[in-house]
Tab-separated table of C-alpha atoms and ligand atoms in Angstrom:
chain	number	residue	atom	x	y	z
A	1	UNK	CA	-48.422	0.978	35.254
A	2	UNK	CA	-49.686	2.986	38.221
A	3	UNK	CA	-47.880	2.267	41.645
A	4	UNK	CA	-49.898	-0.304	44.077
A	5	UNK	CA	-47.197	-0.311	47.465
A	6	UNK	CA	-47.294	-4.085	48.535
A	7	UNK	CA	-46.437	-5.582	52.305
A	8	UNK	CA	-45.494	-8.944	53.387
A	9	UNK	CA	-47.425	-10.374	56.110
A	10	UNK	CA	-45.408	-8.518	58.368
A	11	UNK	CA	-46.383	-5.270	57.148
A	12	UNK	CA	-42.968	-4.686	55.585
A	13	UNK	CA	-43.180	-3.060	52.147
A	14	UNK	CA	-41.045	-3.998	49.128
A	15	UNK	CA	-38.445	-0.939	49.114
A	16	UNK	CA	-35.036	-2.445	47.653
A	17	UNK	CA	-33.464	-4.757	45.564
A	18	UNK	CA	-30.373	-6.675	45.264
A	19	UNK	CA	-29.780	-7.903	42.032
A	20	UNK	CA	-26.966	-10.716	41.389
A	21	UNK	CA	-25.356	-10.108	37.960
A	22	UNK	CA	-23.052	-13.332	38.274
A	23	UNK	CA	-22.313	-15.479	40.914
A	24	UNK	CA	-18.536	-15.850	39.810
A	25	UNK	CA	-15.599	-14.186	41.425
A	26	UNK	CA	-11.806	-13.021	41.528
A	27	UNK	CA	-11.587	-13.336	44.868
A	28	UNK	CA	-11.859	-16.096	47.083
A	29	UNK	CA	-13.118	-14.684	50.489
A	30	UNK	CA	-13.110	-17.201	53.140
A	31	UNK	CA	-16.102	-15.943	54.655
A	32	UNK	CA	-17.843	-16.152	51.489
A	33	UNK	CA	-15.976	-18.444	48.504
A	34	UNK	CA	-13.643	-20.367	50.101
A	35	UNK	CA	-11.409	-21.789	48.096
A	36	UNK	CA	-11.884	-25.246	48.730
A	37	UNK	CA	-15.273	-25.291	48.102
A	38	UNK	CA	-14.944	-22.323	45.483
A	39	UNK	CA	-12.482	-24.733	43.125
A	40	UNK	CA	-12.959	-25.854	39.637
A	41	UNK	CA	-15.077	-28.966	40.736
A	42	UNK	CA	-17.604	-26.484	41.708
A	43	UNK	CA	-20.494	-25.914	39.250
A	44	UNK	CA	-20.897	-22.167	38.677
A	45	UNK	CA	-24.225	-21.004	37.104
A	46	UNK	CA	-23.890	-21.738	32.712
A	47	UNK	CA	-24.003	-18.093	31.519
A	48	UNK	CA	-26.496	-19.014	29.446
A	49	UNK	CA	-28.932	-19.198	32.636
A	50	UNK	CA	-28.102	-15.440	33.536
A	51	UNK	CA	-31.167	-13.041	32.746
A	52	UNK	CA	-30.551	-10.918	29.973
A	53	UNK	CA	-30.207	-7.095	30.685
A	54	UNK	CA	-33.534	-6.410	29.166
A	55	UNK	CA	-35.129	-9.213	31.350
A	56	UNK	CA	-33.448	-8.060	34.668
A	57	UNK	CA	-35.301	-4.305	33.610
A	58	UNK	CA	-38.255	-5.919	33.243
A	59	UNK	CA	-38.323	-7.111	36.392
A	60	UNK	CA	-37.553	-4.022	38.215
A	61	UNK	CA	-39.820	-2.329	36.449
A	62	UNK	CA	-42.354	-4.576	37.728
A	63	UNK	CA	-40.828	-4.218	40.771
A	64	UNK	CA	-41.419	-0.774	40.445
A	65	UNK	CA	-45.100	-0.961	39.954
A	66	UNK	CA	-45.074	-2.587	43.865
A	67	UNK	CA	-43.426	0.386	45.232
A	68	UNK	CA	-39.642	-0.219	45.063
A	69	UNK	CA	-37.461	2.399	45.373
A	70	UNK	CA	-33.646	1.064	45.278
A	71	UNK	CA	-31.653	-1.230	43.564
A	72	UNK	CA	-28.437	-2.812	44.283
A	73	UNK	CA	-26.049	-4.396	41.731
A	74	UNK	CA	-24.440	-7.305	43.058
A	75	UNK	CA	-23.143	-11.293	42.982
A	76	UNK	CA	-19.831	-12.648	42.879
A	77	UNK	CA	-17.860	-9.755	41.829
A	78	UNK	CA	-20.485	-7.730	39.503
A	79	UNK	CA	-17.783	-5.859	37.757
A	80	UNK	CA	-17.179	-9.542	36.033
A	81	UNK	CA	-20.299	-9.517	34.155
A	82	UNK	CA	-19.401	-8.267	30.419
A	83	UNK	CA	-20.612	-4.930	29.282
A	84	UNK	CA	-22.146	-3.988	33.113
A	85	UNK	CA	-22.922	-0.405	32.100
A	86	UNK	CA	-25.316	-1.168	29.401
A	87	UNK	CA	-27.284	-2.552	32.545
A	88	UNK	CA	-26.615	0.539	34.297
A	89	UNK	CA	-28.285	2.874	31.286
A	90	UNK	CA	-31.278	0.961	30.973
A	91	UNK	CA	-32.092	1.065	34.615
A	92	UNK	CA	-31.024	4.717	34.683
A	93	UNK	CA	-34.141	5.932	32.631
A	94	UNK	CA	-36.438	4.383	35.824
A	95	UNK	CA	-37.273	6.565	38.635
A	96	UNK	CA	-34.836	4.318	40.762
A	97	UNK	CA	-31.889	4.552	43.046
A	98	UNK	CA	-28.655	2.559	41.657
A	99	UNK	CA	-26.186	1.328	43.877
A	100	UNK	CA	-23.290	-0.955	43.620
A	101	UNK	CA	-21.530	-3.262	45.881
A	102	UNK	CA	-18.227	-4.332	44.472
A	103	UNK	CA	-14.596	-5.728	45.344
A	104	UNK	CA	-13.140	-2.792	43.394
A	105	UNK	CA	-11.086	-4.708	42.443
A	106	UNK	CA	-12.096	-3.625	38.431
A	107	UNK	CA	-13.208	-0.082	39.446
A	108	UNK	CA	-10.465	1.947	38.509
A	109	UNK	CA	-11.091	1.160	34.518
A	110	UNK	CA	-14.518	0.684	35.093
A	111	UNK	CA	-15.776	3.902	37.386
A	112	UNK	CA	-16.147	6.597	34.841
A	113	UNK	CA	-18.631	4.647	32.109
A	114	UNK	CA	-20.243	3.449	35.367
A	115	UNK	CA	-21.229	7.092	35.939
A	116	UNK	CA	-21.703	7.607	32.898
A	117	UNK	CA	-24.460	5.011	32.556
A	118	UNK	CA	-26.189	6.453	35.359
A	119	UNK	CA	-24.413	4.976	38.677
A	120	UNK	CA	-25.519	7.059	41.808
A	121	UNK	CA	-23.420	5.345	44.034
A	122	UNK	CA	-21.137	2.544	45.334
A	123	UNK	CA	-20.369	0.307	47.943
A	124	UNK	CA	-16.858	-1.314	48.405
A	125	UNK	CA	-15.707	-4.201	50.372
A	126	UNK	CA	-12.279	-3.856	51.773
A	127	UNK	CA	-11.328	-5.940	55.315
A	128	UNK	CA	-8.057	-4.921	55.755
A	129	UNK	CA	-5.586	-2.047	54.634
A	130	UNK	CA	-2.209	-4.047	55.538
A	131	UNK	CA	-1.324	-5.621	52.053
A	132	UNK	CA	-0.629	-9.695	53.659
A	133	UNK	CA	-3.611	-9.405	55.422
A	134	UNK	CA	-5.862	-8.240	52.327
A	135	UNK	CA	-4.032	-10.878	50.576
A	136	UNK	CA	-5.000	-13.656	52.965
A	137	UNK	CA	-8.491	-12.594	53.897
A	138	UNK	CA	-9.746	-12.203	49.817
A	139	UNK	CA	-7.442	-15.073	49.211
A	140	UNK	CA	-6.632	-13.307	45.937
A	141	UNK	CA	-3.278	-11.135	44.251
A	142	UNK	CA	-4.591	-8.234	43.941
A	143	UNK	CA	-3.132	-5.582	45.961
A	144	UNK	CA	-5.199	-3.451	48.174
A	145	UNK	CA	-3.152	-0.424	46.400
A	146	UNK	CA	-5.135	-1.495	43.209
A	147	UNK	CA	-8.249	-1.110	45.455
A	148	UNK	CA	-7.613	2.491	46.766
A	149	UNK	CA	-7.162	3.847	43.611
A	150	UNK	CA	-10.407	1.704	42.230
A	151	UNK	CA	-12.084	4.064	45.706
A	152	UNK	CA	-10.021	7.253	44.712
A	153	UNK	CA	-11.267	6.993	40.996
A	154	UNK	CA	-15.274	6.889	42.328
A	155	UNK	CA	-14.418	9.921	44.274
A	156	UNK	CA	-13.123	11.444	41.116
A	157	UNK	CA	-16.262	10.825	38.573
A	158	UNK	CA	-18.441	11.565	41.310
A	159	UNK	CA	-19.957	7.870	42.533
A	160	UNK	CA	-20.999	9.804	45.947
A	161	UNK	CA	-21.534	9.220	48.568
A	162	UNK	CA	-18.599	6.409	48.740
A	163	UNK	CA	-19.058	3.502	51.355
A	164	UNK	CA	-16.609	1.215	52.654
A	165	UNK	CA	-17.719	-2.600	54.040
A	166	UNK	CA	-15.175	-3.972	55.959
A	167	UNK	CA	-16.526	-7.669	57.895
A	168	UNK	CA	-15.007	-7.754	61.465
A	169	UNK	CA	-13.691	-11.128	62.238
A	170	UNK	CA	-12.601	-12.030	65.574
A	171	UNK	CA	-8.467	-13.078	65.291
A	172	UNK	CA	-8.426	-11.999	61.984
A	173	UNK	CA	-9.134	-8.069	61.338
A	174	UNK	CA	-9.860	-6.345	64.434
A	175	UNK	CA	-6.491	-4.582	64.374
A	176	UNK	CA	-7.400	-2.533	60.957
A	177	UNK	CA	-10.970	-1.486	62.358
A	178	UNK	CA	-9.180	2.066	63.802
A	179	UNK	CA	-6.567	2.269	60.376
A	180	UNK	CA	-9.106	2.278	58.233
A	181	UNK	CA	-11.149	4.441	60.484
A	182	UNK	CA	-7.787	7.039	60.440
A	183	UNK	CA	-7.629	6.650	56.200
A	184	UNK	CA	-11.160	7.414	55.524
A	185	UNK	CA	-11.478	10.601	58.279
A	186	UNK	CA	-12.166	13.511	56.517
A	187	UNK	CA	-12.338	12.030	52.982
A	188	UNK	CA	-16.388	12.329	52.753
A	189	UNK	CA	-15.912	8.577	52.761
A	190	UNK	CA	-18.222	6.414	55.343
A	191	UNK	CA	-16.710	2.893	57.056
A	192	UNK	CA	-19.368	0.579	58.017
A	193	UNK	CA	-17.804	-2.502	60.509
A	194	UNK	CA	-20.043	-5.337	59.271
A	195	UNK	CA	-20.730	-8.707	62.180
A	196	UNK	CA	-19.502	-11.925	60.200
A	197	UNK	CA	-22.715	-13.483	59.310
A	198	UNK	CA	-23.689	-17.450	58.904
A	199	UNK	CA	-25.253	-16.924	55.320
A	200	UNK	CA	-24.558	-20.237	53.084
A	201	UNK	CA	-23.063	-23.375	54.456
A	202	UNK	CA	-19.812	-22.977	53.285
A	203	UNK	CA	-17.771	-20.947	55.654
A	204	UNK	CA	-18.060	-22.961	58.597
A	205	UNK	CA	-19.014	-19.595	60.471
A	206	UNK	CA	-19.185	-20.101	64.329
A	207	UNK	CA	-20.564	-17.170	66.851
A	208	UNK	CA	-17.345	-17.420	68.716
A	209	UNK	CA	-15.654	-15.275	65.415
A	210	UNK	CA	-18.140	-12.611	65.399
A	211	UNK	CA	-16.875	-9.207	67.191
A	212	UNK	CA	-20.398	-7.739	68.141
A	213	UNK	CA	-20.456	-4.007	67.042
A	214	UNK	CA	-20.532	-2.721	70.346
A	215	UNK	CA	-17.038	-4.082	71.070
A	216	UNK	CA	-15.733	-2.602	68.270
A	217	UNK	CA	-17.666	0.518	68.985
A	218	UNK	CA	-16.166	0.354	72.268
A	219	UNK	CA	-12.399	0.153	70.947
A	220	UNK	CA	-13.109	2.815	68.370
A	221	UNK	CA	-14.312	5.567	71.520
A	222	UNK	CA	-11.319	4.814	73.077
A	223	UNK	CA	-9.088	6.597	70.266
A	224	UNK	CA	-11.667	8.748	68.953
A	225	UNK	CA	-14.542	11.300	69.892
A	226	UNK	CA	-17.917	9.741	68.688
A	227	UNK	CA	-20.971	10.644	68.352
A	228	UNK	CA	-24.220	9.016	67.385
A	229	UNK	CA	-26.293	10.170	64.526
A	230	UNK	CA	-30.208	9.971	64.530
A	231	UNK	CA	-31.388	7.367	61.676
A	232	UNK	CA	-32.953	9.010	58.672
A	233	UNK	CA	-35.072	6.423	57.768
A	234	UNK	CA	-36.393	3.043	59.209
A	235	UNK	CA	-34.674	0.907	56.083
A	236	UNK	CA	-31.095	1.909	57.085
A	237	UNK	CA	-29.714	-1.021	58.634
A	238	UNK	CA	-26.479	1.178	59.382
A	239	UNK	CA	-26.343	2.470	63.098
A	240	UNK	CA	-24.614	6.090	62.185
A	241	UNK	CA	-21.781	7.158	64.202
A	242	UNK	CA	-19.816	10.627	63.937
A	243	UNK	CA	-16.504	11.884	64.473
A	244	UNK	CA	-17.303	15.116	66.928
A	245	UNK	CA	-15.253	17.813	64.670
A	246	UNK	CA	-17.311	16.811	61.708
A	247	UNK	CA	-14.579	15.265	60.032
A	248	UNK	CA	-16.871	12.494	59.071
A	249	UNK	CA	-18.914	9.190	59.880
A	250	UNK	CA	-18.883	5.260	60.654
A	251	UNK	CA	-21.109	2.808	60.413
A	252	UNK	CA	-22.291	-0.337	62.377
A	253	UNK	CA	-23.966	-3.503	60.533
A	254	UNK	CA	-25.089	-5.771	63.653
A	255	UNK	CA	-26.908	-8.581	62.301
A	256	UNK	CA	-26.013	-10.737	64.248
A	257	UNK	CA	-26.183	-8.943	67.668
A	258	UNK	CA	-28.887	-6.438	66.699
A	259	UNK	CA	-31.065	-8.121	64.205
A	260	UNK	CA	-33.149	-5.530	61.760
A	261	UNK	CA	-35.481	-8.233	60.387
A	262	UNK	CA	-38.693	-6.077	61.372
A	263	UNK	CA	-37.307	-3.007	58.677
A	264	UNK	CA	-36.419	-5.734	56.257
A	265	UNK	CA	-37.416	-4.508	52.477
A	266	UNK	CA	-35.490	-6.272	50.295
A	267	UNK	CA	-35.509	-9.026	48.080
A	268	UNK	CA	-33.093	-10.351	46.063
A	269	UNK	CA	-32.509	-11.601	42.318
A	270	UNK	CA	-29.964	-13.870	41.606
A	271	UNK	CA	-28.122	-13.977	38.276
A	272	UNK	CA	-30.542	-16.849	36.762
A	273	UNK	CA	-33.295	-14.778	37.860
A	274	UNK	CA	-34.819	-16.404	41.344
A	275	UNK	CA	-36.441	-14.101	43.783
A	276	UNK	CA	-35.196	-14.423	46.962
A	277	UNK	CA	-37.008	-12.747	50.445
A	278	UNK	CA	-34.559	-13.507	52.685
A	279	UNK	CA	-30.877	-13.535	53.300
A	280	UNK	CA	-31.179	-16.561	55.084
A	281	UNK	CA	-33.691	-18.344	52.537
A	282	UNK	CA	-33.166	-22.033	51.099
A	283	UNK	CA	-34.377	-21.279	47.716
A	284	UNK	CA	-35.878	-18.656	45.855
A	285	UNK	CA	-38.734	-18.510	43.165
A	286	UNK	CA	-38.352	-18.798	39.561
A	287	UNK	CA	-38.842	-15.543	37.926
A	288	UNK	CA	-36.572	-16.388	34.511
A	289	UNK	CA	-39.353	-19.587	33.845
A	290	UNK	CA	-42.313	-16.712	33.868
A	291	UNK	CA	-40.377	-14.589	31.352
A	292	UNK	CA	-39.560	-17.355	29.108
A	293	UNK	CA	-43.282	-18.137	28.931
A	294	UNK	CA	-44.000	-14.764	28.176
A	295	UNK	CA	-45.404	-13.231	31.116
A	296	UNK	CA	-45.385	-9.189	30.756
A	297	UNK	CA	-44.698	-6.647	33.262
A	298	UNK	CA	-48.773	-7.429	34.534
A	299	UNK	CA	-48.155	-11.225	35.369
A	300	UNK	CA	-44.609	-10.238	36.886
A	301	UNK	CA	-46.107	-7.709	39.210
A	302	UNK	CA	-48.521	-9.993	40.248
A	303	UNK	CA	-46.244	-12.683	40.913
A	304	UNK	CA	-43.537	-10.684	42.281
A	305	UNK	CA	-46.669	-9.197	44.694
A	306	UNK	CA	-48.051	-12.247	45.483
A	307	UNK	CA	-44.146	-14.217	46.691
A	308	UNK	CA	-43.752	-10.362	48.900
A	309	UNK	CA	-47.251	-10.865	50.721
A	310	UNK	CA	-46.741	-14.254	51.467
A	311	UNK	CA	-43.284	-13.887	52.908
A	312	UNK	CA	-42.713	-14.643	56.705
A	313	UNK	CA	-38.672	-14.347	56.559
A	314	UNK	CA	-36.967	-13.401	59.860
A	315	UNK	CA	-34.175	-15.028	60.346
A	316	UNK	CA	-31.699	-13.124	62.020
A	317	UNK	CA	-33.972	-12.519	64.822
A	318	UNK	CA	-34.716	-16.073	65.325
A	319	UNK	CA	-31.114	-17.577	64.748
A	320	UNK	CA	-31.222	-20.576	67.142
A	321	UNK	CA	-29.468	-24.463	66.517
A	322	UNK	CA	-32.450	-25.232	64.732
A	323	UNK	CA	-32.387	-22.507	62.014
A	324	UNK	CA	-28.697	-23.361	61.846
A	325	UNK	CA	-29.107	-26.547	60.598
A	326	UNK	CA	-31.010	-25.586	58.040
A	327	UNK	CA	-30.018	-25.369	53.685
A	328	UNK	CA	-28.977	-21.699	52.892
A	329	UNK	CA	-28.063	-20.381	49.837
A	330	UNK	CA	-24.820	-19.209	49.141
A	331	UNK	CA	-23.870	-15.285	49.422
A	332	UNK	CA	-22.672	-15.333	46.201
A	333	UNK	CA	-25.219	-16.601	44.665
A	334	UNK	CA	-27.568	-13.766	45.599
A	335	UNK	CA	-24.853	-11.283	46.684
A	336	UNK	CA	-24.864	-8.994	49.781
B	1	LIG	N1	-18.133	-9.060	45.384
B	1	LIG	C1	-18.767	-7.881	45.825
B	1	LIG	C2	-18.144	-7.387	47.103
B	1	LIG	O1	-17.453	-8.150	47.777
B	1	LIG	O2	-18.372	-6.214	47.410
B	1	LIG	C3	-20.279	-7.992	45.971
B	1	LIG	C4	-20.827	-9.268	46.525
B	1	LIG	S1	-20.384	-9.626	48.212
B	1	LIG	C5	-21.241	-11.155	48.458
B	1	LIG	C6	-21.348	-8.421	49.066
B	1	LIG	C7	-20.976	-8.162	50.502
B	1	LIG	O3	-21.222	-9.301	51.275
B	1	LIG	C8	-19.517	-7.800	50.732
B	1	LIG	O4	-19.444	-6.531	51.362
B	1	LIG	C9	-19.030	-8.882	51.670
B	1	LIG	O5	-18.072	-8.411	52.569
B	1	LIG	C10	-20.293	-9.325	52.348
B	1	LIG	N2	-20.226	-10.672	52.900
B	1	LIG	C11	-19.949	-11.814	52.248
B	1	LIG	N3	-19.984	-12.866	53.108
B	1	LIG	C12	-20.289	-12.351	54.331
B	1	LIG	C13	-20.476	-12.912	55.621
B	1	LIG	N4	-20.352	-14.216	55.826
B	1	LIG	N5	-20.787	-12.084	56.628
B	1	LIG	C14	-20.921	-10.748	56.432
B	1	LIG	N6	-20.781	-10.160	55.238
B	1	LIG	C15	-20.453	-10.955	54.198
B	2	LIG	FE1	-16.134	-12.240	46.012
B	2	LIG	FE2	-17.443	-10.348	47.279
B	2	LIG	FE3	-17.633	-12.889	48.095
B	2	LIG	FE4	-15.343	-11.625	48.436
B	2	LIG	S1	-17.308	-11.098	49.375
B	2	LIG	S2	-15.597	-13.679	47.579
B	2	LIG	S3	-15.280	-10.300	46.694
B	2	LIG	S4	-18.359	-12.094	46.180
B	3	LIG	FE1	-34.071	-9.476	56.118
B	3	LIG	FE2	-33.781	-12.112	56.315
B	3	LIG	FE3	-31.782	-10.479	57.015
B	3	LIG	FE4	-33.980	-10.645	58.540
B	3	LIG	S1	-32.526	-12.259	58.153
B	3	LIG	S2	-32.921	-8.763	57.892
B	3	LIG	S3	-35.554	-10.941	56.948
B	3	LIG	S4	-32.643	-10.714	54.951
């Protein structure tokens, strides 16, 4: 199929996508799951609605065909979804990027057939390196020990480069922003402070618990010589930060403050197979129904092209009370 670049009416082209593999998890973030609403009276999506491996590389070959470039696996906790490297292999034999995004918390036994299956890189979320705090923030028992050796263990087989997201939340984690900044110097490993975010309507997220990236920017020049890095390309929503000896780089996420919405690219598939243009969005559109009534990799592309030029999305840059009160989807429903 030969390549046909589509843009949405805001001239943004289709570059990346996040793919949801399940939108269960074994931790219970409260900015994300929490547990209250997270509890066994909450109706997780029936397995049997997940698209199959072979249906999720349809789509991004499809996907492909528009112009895409990246994908990211994602959910809930990806690493939960049985047999996740068989994924990986499939997707490997496309001329595609593959990231991951994961709570590490499975890494360690789960790194090396990653790799193996064609992994480029990953992505791990850790908020806090003082073990009550990690406890309390992923509201879970596993020990962030379990977690550095899940990051030490990508190092090993070679998932590079290694990125750490850690969400700054104001009362809560400010105080590990420089520790893990000291940990990850001169390990090749890149932090990236991430502003707490309203997605979903579960987390009761209020603007007076973000810590805007500046402040924290501001804290972390006190203790250490920064300095900023020119952007490689337009689609890195990371504002690049370097230590001044070269012993490495940080990263600042600012949705909230500093709202990338005009160098948006992605989409996003959740684990029953809904394409989703925004972050933000209310609902997505139902990609699994087309396969089950046998559309081919022609109909999906045209679909798939015809949801990306329609889409308007820009939600972080017009966050206002009336936005707010609108339905959003749950992060772990389409993942990060
Ligand atoms: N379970 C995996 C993990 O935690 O890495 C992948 C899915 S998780 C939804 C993806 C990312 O979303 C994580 O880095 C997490 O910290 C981030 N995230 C979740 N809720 C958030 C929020 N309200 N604001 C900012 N980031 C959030
Ligand atoms: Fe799970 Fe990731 Fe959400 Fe935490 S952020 S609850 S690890 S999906
Ligand atoms: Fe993209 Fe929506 Fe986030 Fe804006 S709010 S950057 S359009 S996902």
């Amino acid at each position: 199929m030969s390549v046909t670049d589509v843009n949405d009416e805001f001239g943004r082209p289709l570059k990346d996508l996040r793919i949801s593999v399940t939108d269960r998890c074994n931790f219970r973030c409260r900015y994300c799951m929490p547990r209250e609403r997270f509890n066994e009276d909450h109706t997780f999506l029936p397995k049997r609605a997940f698209l199959s491996f072979d249906e999720i590389e349809k789509v991004v070959r499809s996907t492909i065909s528009l112009g895409l470039e990246k994908v990211r696996i994602t959910g809930g906790e990806p690493l939960l979804r049985k047999n996740l490297p068989e994924l990986i292999s499939k997707l490997s034999k496309l001329d595609i990027d593959i990231a991951l995004t994961t709570n590490a918390s499975l890494l360690k036994k789960n790194a090396k057939d990653l790799r193996l299956a064609g992994l480029n890189r990953v992505t791990i979320s850790l908020d806090a390196l003082d073990p009550e705090l990690h406890k309390q923030m992923s509201d879970s028992n596993i020990s962030v020990d379990s977690i550095l050796e899940g990051i030490d263990e990508a190092v090993r087989v070679g998932l590079s480069p290694v990125k750490i997201n850690c969400v700054v939340q104001k009362g809560v984690n400010e105080e590990e922003v420089s520790k893990l900044v000291h940990y990850f110097r001169g390990t090749g490993i890149v932090v990236r402070f991430i502003e707490y975010m309203d997605v979903g309507r579960t987390n009761g997220w209020q603007l007076g618990q973000v810590v805007p990236s500046e402040n924290v920017l501001n804290h972390l020049q006190k203790e250490f010589d920064l300095v900023p890095v020119e952007p490689t390309n337009n689609s890195d929503v990371a504002v690049r930060w370097a230590h001044s000896d070269g012993s490495g780089e940080i990263g600042f996420i600012s949705s909230v403050t500093s709202p990338f919405c005009g160098d948006c690219v992605r989409a996003r598939l959740s684990a029953d197979g809904r394409l989703v243009t925004c972050l933000f969005a209310s609902g997505g559109h139902d990609i699994r129904a087309l396969i089950h009534n046998g559309a081919d990799e022609e109909i999906l592309q045209k679909a798939i092209a015809a949801i990306w030029t329609r889409r308007k999305d820009r939600y972080s840059e017009i966050r206002s009370e009336d936005t707010a009160a609108l339905p959003r989807i749950e992060m772990s429903y389409i993942g990060g």
